[in-house]
Short mmCIF file of C-alpha atoms in Angstrom, two decimals:
data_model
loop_
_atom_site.label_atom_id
_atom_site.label_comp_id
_atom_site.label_asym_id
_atom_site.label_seq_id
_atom_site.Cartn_x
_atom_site.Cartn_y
_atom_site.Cartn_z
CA UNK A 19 0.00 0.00 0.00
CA UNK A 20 2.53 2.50 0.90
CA UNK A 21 6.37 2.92 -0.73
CA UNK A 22 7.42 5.84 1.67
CA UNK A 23 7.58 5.51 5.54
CA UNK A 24 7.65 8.63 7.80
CA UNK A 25 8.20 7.93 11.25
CA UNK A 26 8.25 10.66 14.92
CA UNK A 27 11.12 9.97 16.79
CA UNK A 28 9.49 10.82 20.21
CA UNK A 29 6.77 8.09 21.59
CA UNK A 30 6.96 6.29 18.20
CA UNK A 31 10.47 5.04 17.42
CA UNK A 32 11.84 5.45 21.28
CA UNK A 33 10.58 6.61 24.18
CA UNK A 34 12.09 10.11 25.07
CA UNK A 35 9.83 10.41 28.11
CA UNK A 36 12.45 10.87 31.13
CA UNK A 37 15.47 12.91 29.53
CA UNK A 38 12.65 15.65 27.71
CA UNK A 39 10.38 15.66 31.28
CA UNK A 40 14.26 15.96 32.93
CA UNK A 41 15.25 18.88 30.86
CA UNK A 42 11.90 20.58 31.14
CA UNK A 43 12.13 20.73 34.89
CA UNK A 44 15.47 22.00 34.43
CA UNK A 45 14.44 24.86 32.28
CA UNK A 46 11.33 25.50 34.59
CA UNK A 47 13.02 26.05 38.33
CA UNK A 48 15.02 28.31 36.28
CA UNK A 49 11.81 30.35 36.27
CA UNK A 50 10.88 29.57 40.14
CA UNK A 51 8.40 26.82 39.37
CA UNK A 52 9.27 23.46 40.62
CA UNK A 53 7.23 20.27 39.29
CA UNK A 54 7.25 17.29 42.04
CA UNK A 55 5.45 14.58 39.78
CA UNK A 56 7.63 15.18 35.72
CA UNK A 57 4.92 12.92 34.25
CA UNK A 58 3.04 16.29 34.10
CA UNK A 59 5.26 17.10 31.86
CA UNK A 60 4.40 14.55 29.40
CA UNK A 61 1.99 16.54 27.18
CA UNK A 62 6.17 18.25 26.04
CA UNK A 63 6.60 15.30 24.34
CA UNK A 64 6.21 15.75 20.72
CA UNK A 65 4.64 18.98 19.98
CA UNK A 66 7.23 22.10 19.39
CA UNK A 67 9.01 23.11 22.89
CA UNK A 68 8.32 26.64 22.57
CA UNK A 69 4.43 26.46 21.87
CA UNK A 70 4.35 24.09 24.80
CA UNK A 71 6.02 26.53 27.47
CA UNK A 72 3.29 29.14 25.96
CA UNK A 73 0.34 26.84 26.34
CA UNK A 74 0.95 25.03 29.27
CA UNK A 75 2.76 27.71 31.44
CA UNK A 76 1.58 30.98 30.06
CA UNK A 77 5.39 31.82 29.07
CA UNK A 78 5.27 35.14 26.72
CA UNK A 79 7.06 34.20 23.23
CA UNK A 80 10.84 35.79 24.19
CA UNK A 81 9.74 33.37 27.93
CA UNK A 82 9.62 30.54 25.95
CA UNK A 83 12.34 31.14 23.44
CA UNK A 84 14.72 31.84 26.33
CA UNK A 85 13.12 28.09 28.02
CA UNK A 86 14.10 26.49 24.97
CA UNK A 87 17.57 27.44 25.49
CA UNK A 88 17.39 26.82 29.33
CA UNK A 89 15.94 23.34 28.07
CA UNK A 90 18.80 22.86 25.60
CA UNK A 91 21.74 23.24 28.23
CA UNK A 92 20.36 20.20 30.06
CA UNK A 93 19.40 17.96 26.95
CA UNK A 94 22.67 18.37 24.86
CA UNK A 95 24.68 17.58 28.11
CA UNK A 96 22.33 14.72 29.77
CA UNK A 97 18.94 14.34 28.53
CA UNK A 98 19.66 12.89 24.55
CA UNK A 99 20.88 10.01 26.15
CA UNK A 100 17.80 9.66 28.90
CA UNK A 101 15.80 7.34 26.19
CA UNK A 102 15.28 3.82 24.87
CA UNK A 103 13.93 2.37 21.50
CA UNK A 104 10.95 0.17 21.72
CA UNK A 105 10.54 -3.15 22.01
CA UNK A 106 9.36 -4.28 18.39
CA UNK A 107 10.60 -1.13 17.26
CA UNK A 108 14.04 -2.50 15.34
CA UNK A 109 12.31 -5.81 14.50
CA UNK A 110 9.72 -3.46 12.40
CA UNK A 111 11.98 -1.55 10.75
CA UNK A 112 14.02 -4.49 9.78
CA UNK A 113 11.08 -6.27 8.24
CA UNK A 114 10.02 -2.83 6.44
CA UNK A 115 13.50 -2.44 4.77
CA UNK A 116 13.35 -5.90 3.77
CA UNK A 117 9.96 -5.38 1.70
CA UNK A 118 11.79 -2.39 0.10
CA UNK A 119 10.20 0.46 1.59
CA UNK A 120 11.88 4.06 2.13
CA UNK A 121 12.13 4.97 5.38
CA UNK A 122 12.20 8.31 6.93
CA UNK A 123 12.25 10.27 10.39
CA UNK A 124 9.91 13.18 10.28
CA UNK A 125 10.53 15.19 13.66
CA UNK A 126 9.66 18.46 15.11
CA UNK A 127 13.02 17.72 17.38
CA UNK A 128 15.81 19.86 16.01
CA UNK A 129 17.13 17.60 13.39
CA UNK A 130 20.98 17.46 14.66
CA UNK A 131 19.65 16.52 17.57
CA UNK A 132 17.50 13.62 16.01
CA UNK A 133 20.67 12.30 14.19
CA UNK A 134 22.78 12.21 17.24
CA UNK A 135 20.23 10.42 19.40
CA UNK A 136 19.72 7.66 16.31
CA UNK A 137 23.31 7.42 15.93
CA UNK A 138 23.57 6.58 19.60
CA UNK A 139 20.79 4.17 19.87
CA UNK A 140 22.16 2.97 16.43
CA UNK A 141 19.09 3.33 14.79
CA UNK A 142 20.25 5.50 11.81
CA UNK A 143 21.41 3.55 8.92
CA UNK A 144 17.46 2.16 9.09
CA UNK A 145 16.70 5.29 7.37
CA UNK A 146 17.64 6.98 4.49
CA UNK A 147 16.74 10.67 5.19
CA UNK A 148 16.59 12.17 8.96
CA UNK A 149 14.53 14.93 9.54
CA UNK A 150 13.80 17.80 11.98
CA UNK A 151 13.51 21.34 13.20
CA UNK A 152 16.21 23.72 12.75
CA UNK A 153 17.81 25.15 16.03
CA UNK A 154 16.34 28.38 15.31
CA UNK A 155 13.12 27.70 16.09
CA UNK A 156 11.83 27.27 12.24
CA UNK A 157 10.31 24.12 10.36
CA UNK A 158 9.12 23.26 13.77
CA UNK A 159 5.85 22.29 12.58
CA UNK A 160 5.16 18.58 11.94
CA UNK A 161 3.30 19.60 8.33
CA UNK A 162 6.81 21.62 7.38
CA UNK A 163 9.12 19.00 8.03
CA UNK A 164 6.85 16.03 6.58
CA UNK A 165 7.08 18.15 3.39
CA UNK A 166 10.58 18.99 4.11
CA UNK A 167 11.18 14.95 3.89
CA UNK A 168 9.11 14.25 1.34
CA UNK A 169 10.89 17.02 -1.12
CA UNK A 170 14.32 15.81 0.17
CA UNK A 171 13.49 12.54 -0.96
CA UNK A 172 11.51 13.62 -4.38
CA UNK A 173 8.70 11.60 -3.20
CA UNK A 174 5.96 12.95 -6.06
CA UNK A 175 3.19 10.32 -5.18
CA UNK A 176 1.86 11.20 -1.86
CA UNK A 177 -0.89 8.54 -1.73
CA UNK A 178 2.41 5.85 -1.39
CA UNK A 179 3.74 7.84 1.94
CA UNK A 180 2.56 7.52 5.02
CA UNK A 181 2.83 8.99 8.38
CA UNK A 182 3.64 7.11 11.79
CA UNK A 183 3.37 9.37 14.70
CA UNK A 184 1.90 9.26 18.70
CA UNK A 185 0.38 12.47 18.80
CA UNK A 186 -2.29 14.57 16.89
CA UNK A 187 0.60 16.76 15.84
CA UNK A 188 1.30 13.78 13.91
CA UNK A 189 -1.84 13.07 12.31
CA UNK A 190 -2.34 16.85 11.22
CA UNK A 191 0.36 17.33 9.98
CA UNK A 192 0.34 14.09 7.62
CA UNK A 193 -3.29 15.51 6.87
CA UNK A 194 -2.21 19.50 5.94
CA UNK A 195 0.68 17.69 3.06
CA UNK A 196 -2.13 15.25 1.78
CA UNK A 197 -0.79 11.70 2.91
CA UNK A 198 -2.44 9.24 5.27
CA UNK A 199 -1.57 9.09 9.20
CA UNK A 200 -1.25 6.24 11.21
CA UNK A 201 -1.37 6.38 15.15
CA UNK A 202 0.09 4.30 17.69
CA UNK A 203 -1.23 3.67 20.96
CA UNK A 204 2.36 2.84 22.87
CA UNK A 205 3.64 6.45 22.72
CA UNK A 206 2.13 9.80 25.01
CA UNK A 207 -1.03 9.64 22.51
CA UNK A 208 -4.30 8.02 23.17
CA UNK A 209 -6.84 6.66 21.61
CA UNK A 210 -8.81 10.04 21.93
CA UNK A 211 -6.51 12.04 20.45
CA UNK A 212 -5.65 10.21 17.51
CA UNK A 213 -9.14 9.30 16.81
CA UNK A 214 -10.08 13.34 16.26
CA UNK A 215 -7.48 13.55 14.75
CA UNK A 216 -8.85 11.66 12.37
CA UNK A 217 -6.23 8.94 12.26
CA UNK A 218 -6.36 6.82 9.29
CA UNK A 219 -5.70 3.93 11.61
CA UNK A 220 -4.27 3.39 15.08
CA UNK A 221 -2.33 0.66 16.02
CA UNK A 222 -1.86 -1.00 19.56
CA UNK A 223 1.38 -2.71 18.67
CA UNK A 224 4.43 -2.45 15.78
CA UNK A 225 2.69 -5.67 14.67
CA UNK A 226 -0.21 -3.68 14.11
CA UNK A 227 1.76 -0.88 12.54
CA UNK A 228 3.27 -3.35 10.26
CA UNK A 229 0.34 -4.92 8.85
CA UNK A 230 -1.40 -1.26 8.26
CA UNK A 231 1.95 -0.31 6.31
CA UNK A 232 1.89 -3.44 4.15
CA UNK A 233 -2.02 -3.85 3.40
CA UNK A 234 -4.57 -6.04 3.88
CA UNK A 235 -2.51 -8.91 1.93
CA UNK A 236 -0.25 -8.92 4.69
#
């Protein structure tokens, strides 16, 4: 069914949870507010930083810039290495590459970022094309760097792509460049979310995710 693969990094291909939570909390006792339980912090994971310090602590725009960088002193340092692929996660990607699919990380994580923590988890040569924000704060949004990818990779057909994401973010985004979205359900998504989202499918498991890639011959 589909040629071209777009995967999030964050709640889809590992789970990011405790060194983005970490580095939040770093960047928010900076500002005098101290969070005792970080899975508060969970609704950081996966939407752009800067948008989340607006809507979920009232930060003004130069506030939340200034977070970001707060944020960035802890992550480059400690939190990139505070995460974990998966389980099913290589296993899937393996199987993908070997029915000659393209695959491709579609992130609103700065992209250098992206590379180093795929590199480190050795992840990276699954993919041919690793994609992301830019450190200055643009192609944050997930619809900019889908089409980023997709351009990158001269991928003309967009009813052969497909996007694999936890979070609405995810799901728009696919929906704003004009190729399906699949959810999964073992990220910081639910079923909810995905589902108004309008979430071509959502799958419980990479099984799952693997049999909505391949098609109903699968």
């Amino acid at each position: 069914m589909y040629d071209t693969i777009l995967f999030d990094l964050d709640g889809t291909l590992i789970d990011s949870g405790e060194g983005i939570t970490n580095s939040v909390a770093y960047a928010l006792k900076k500002y005098g507010i101290t969070v005792s339980d970080k899975t508060q912090l969970y609704q950081f994971i996966g939407p752009p930083l800067h948008e989340s310090f607006q809507k979920f602590y009232g930060f003004s725009e130069e506030e939340s810039k200034r977070a970001v960088e707060i944020y960035r002193k802890y992550y480059c340092s400690k939190g990139i290495f505070e995460n974990y692929v998966y389980e099913g996660i290589e296993t899937l990607l393996k199987r993908l590459l070997e029915a000659k699919k393209a695959l491709l990380v579609a992130t609103s994580k700065p992209e250098v970022f992206a590379r180093k923590i795929l590199e480190y988890l050795k992840l990276a040569d699954y993919f041919s094309g690793i994609y992301g924000a830019n450190l200055d704060g643009s192609r944050t949004k997930k619809a900019e760097v889908i089409s980023y990818a997709l351009m990158s990779q001269k991928v003309t057909d967009v009813s052969k792509a497909v996007m694999v994401g936890d979070r609405e973010h995810d799901i728009l985004g696919a929906k704003k460049v004009g190729i399906d979205g699949i959810g999964v359900l073992f990220g910081y998504g639910n079923y909810e979310e995905l589902y108004y989202a309008k979430a071509d499918k959502i799958a419980k498991d990479t099984e799952e995710v693997f049999s909505f890639i391949m098609g109903p011959h699968v």
